[in-house]
Backbone as a chain_set.jsonl record, in Angstrom:
{"seq": "MSDALAIAGDMPPGMIRYRLEQRGYTYADVERQYGLPARTACKAAVVPYFDGEMAIAEVLGLSPRQIWPSRFNIETGARHKPQPAENYNAVPRLRHCPKGEAA", "coords": {"N": [[-55.821, -66.523, 134.953], [-57.636, -64.58, 132.668], [-60.363, -65.423, 130.405], [-60.568, -63.589, 128.391], [-57.98, -62.755, 127.787], [-56.951, -65.095, 126.707], [-58.511, -65.304, 124.424], [-57.707, -63.059, 123.062], [-55.167, -63.714, 122.199], [-51.801, -65.059, 122.166], [-49.875, -64.815, 125.189], [-47.836, -62.016, 125.55], [-44.218, -62.077, 125.22], [-42.945, -60.259, 126.97], [-44.811, -59.956, 129.024], [-44.849, -62.543, 130.016], [-42.27, -62.686, 131.025], [-42.444, -60.674, 132.971], [-44.356, -61.81, 134.722], [-42.925, -64.061, 135.536], [-40.848, -62.789, 136.909], [-42.314, -61.651, 138.985], [-42.748, -63.884, 140.507], [-40.241, -64.381, 141.339], [-38.413, -65.449, 139.53], [-36.202, -65.835, 136.701], [-35.805, -66.28, 133.147], [-33.498, -67.812, 132.897], [-33.328, -68.964, 135.45], [-35.53, -70.696, 135.361], [-34.679, -72.44, 133.365], [-32.419, -73.614, 134.607], [-33.627, -74.839, 136.849], [-35.253, -76.782, 135.648], [-33.484, -78.221, 134.153], [-32.889, -77.507, 131.508], [-31.464, -76.669, 128.268], [-29.445, -73.707, 127.745], [-31.13, -70.638, 127.045], [-33.512, -71.836, 126.28], [-36.05, -71.468, 127.583], [-36.462, -68.752, 127.148], [-36.602, -68.684, 124.353], [-38.864, -70.288, 124.008], [-40.873, -68.634, 124.858], [-41.326, -67.105, 122.673], [-41.354, -68.645, 120.249], [-42.7, -71.922, 119.354], [-41.696, -74.396, 121.612], [-41.621, -77.226, 123.139], [-40.573, -78.307, 125.696], [-39.629, -75.998, 127.004], [-41.992, -74.499, 127.104], [-43.584, -76.063, 128.82], [-42.102, -75.926, 131.224], [-42.137, -73.144, 131.805], [-44.908, -72.73, 132.06], [-45.474, -74.347, 134.288], [-44.041, -73.05, 136.337], [-45.418, -70.617, 136.358], [-47.874, -71.478, 137.146], [-49.928, -72.015, 135.401], [-51.646, -73.428, 132.532], [-49.994, -74.498, 129.523], [-51.674, -74.002, 127.376], [-53.229, -71.85, 128.208], [-51.386, -69.804, 128.16], [-50.273, -69.784, 125.571], [-52.458, -69.869, 123.375], [-52.598, -70.084, 120.572], [-51.018, -72.19, 119.877], [-52.411, -74.469, 120.2], [-55.13, -76.71, 119.388], [-58.348, -75.462, 118.92], [-60.824, -76.83, 119.154], [-60.241, -79.466, 120.178], [-58.261, -79.081, 122.088], [-55.79, -80.152, 121.981], [-52.251, -80.048, 121.44], [-50.953, -78.433, 118.554], [-49.585, -80.363, 115.929], [-47.728, -80.804, 113.231], [-46.601, -77.523, 114.31], [-48.301, -74.546, 113.209], [-46.971, -72.52, 110.557], [-47.062, -69.749, 111.033], [-46.67, -69.529, 113.753], [-43.999, -69.459, 114.098], [-43.023, -67.031, 113.405], [-41.227, -64.71, 114.613], [-41.416, -61.601, 116.33], [-39.71, -58.827, 115.093], [-36.904, -57.424, 116.772], [-36.04, -54.224, 118.097], [-33.104, -52.43, 117.325], [-30.088, -50.724, 118.294], [-28.685, -49.599, 116.221], [-28.69, -49.991, 112.641], [-27.7, -53.191, 111.379], [-24.295, -53.656, 110.725], [-23.635, -51.024, 110.557], [-22.014, -48.2, 112.005], [-22.44, -46.897, 115.298]], "CA": [[-55.808, -65.713, 133.749], [-58.995, -64.466, 132.158], [-60.619, -65.933, 129.07], [-60.379, -62.49, 127.436], [-56.579, -62.783, 127.357], [-56.779, -66.261, 125.839], [-59.155, -64.998, 123.155], [-56.919, -62.019, 122.401], [-53.984, -64.324, 121.599], [-50.744, -65.519, 123.067], [-49.346, -63.855, 126.145], [-46.581, -61.465, 125.018], [-43.02, -62.483, 125.969], [-42.69, -59.314, 128.057], [-45.733, -60.276, 130.119], [-44.363, -63.796, 130.608], [-41.084, -62.319, 131.816], [-42.937, -59.922, 134.133], [-44.99, -62.759, 135.654], [-41.842, -64.855, 136.126], [-40.155, -61.936, 137.876], [-43.188, -61.526, 140.149], [-42.58, -65.111, 141.285], [-38.841, -64.477, 141.722], [-37.682, -66.241, 138.545], [-35.824, -65.336, 135.382], [-35.797, -67.393, 132.202], [-32.342, -68.653, 133.228], [-33.684, -69.746, 136.633], [-36.43, -71.755, 134.902], [-33.846, -73.416, 132.644], [-31.603, -74.348, 135.588], [-34.488, -75.668, 137.685], [-35.794, -77.897, 134.879], [-32.407, -78.887, 133.428], [-33.019, -77.206, 130.076], [-30.331, -75.951, 127.68], [-29.497, -72.243, 127.818], [-32.021, -69.879, 126.157], [-34.697, -72.612, 125.907], [-37.261, -70.825, 128.088], [-36.596, -67.469, 126.449], [-37.063, -68.986, 122.994], [-40.215, -70.842, 124.097], [-41.808, -67.521, 125.028], [-41.53, -66.479, 121.365], [-41.695, -69.671, 119.259], [-43.011, -73.185, 120.012], [-40.644, -75.274, 122.102], [-42.414, -77.958, 124.119], [-39.982, -78.39, 127.036], [-39.619, -74.654, 127.581], [-43.379, -74.125, 127.386], [-44.034, -76.79, 130.003], [-41.408, -75.391, 132.395], [-42.672, -71.804, 132.09], [-46.284, -72.883, 132.523], [-45.47, -74.886, 135.649], [-43.599, -71.989, 137.245], [-46.477, -69.606, 136.44], [-49.092, -72.073, 137.673], [-50.925, -71.991, 134.335], [-51.412, -74.449, 131.521], [-49.434, -73.892, 128.312], [-52.782, -73.566, 126.523], [-53.642, -70.523, 128.664], [-50.344, -68.835, 127.814], [-50.108, -69.76, 124.116], [-53.609, -70.551, 122.757], [-52.397, -70.327, 119.14], [-50.253, -73.424, 119.714], [-53.308, -75.58, 120.51], [-56.359, -76.83, 118.62], [-59.455, -74.873, 119.668], [-61.863, -77.824, 119.438], [-59.802, -80.61, 120.979], [-57.331, -78.678, 123.133], [-54.5, -80.814, 121.76], [-51.197, -79.209, 120.862], [-50.78, -78.619, 117.108], [-48.42, -81.14, 115.548], [-46.73, -79.772, 113.507], [-47.087, -76.173, 114.593], [-48.479, -73.722, 112.009], [-45.8, -71.691, 110.225], [-47.169, -68.409, 111.627], [-46.194, -69.569, 115.134], [-42.542, -69.3, 114.093], [-42.686, -65.673, 112.976], [-40.885, -63.898, 115.77], [-41.497, -60.173, 116.116], [-38.347, -58.289, 115.062], [-36.534, -56.58, 117.904], [-35.398, -52.971, 117.724], [-31.678, -52.38, 117.624], [-29.576, -49.379, 118.438], [-28.337, -49.128, 114.88], [-28.803, -51.07, 111.647], [-26.568, -54.111, 111.364], [-23.216, -53.308, 109.816], [-23.36, -49.582, 110.589], [-21.495, -47.71, 113.274], [-23.423, -46.178, 116.126]], "C": [[-57.22, -65.706, 133.176], [-59.119, -65.057, 130.763], [-60.405, -64.858, 128.026], [-58.947, -62.482, 126.913], [-56.348, -63.945, 126.41], [-57.384, -66.005, 124.466], [-58.312, -64.004, 122.366], [-55.681, -62.601, 121.72], [-52.983, -64.736, 122.648], [-50.305, -64.408, 124.007], [-48.019, -63.323, 125.581], [-45.379, -61.9, 125.862], [-42.691, -61.55, 127.139], [-43.571, -59.569, 129.26], [-45.312, -61.571, 130.801], [-43.176, -63.495, 131.514], [-41.492, -61.588, 133.095], [-43.529, -60.867, 135.179], [-43.957, -63.682, 136.296], [-41.131, -64.05, 137.21], [-40.991, -61.728, 139.131], [-43.043, -62.73, 141.072], [-41.119, -65.336, 141.682], [-37.982, -65.3, 140.783], [-37.251, -65.386, 137.358], [-35.927, -66.529, 134.444], [-34.656, -68.352, 132.541], [-32.623, -69.516, 134.456], [-34.572, -70.929, 136.256], [-35.612, -72.847, 134.217], [-33.013, -74.254, 133.605], [-32.467, -75.304, 136.397], [-34.983, -76.912, 136.945], [-34.748, -78.594, 134.008], [-32.467, -78.682, 131.921], [-31.76, -76.523, 129.555], [-30.538, -74.438, 127.77], [-30.389, -71.669, 126.723], [-33.284, -70.646, 125.739], [-35.973, -71.917, 126.341], [-37.511, -69.502, 127.378], [-37.121, -67.682, 125.034], [-38.501, -69.48, 123.009], [-41.262, -69.752, 124.287], [-42.179, -66.909, 123.683], [-41.988, -67.486, 120.307], [-41.952, -71.001, 119.971], [-41.767, -74.008, 120.361], [-41.225, -75.986, 123.323], [-41.831, -77.934, 125.533], [-39.975, -77.042, 127.739], [-41.015, -74.19, 127.955], [-43.861, -74.78, 128.673], [-43.395, -76.236, 131.27], [-41.961, -74.022, 132.785], [-44.076, -71.913, 132.669], [-46.331, -73.391, 133.963], [-45.06, -73.828, 136.663], [-44.698, -70.943, 137.435], [-47.775, -70.161, 137.017], [-50.251, -72.022, 136.686], [-50.698, -73.18, 133.417], [-50.793, -73.767, 130.304], [-50.524, -73.358, 127.379], [-53.286, -72.176, 126.921], [-52.645, -69.45, 128.231], [-50.232, -68.659, 126.306], [-51.279, -70.459, 123.427], [-53.414, -70.85, 121.274], [-51.658, -71.637, 118.872], [-51.104, -74.671, 119.954], [-54.554, -75.533, 119.644], [-57.52, -76.329, 119.475], [-60.477, -75.926, 120.073], [-61.401, -78.904, 120.426], [-58.909, -80.228, 122.151], [-55.964, -79.318, 122.994], [-53.504, -79.835, 121.13], [-51.085, -79.504, 119.372], [-49.5, -79.392, 116.847], [-48.503, -81.391, 114.059], [-47.39, -78.426, 113.772], [-47.273, -75.413, 113.284], [-47.27, -72.799, 111.798], [-45.856, -70.321, 110.887], [-46.726, -68.382, 113.087], [-44.684, -69.403, 115.231], [-42.096, -67.92, 113.637], [-42.461, -64.805, 114.194], [-40.963, -62.416, 115.393], [-40.075, -59.614, 116.121], [-38.103, -57.351, 116.246], [-35.852, -55.328, 117.392], [-33.934, -53.014, 118.137], [-31.248, -50.928, 117.709], [-29.198, -48.78, 117.088], [-28.474, -50.292, 113.903], [-27.535, -51.917, 111.621], [-25.546, -53.675, 110.324], [-22.892, -51.817, 109.786], [-22.869, -49.192, 111.978], [-22.57, -46.917, 114.011], [-23.231, -44.684, 116.028]], "O": [[-57.911, -66.724, 133.203], [-58.137, -65.182, 130.032], [-60.089, -65.175, 126.879], [-58.721, -62.231, 125.729], [-55.631, -63.806, 125.418], [-56.834, -66.439, 123.454], [-58.215, -64.098, 121.142], [-55.194, -62.023, 120.749], [-53.27, -64.761, 123.845], [-50.356, -63.226, 123.67], [-47.167, -64.113, 125.176], [-45.5, -62.071, 127.075], [-42.212, -62.002, 128.179], [-43.128, -59.415, 130.399], [-45.406, -61.689, 132.022], [-43.096, -63.995, 132.636], [-40.951, -61.851, 134.169], [-43.243, -60.744, 136.37], [-44.092, -64.047, 137.464], [-40.848, -64.563, 138.292], [-40.442, -61.637, 140.229], [-43.201, -62.605, 142.286], [-40.789, -66.356, 142.289], [-36.933, -65.801, 141.186], [-37.856, -64.356, 137.058], [-36.115, -67.66, 134.891], [-34.829, -69.569, 132.479], [-32.205, -70.673, 134.505], [-34.392, -72.034, 136.769], [-35.826, -74.035, 134.459], [-32.91, -75.469, 133.439], [-32.085, -76.454, 136.611], [-35.118, -77.977, 137.546], [-35.092, -79.466, 133.21], [-32.134, -79.582, 131.151], [-31.056, -75.865, 130.321], [-31.668, -73.959, 127.86], [-30.394, -72.168, 125.598], [-34.052, -70.146, 124.917], [-36.899, -71.787, 125.54], [-38.65, -69.177, 127.046], [-37.988, -66.941, 124.572], [-39.282, -69.134, 122.123], [-42.42, -69.935, 123.911], [-43.222, -66.267, 123.558], [-42.915, -67.203, 119.549], [-41.469, -71.195, 121.087], [-40.913, -74.272, 119.515], [-41.307, -75.409, 124.407], [-42.535, -77.574, 126.476], [-40.279, -76.954, 128.929], [-41.208, -73.562, 128.997], [-44.475, -74.127, 129.516], [-44.073, -76.09, 132.287], [-42.224, -73.769, 133.961], [-44.394, -71.258, 133.661], [-47.137, -72.919, 134.765], [-45.665, -73.72, 137.73], [-44.89, -70.438, 138.542], [-48.682, -69.395, 137.343], [-51.415, -71.989, 137.085], [-49.676, -73.861, 133.513], [-51.038, -72.583, 130.072], [-50.312, -72.372, 126.674], [-53.722, -71.409, 126.064], [-53.033, -68.312, 127.967], [-50.111, -67.538, 125.812], [-51.096, -71.57, 122.928], [-54.017, -71.794, 120.764], [-51.678, -72.137, 117.747], [-50.595, -75.792, 119.919], [-54.987, -74.463, 119.217], [-57.657, -76.731, 120.63], [-60.95, -75.922, 121.21], [-62.099, -79.208, 121.393], [-58.811, -80.984, 123.117], [-55.071, -79.057, 123.801], [-53.879, -78.924, 120.392], [-51.115, -80.663, 118.958], [-48.463, -79.124, 117.454], [-49.352, -82.188, 113.659], [-48.572, -78.224, 113.496], [-46.5, -75.603, 112.345], [-46.636, -72.361, 112.757], [-44.819, -69.778, 111.267], [-46.431, -67.308, 113.612], [-44.148, -69.224, 116.324], [-40.898, -67.674, 113.499], [-43.403, -64.233, 114.742], [-40.617, -62.031, 114.276], [-39.31, -59.889, 117.045], [-38.982, -56.594, 116.656], [-35.165, -55.362, 116.372], [-33.583, -53.572, 119.177], [-31.951, -50.025, 117.257], [-29.378, -47.584, 116.857], [-28.383, -51.453, 114.303], [-26.432, -51.408, 111.82], [-25.894, -53.364, 109.184], [-21.982, -51.391, 109.074], [-23.262, -49.781, 112.985], [-23.48, -46.349, 113.406], [-23.967, -43.924, 116.657]]}, "num_chains": 1, "name": "protein.A"}
């Protein structure tokens, strides 16, 4: 992965999914292989979750710092503990219709 991507920010969840699929994996496959609870890898792509991050990074052959630079200290390279609040702001997903309304 290039340094330009790391500077630009975290790898988008869609790109992580694409790279997993290129290697023949889904998020569920990663969870089964590493003995993680359901939806752990999928959640880790969006918000900090150490076990999921490590599993995804290993499958992709990258370090978690390369995939999610915002989750690590720039100077020391250590993982933020605790994570900054902005790392938990998931991007809202589009829905077919507003909640509570018929399609």
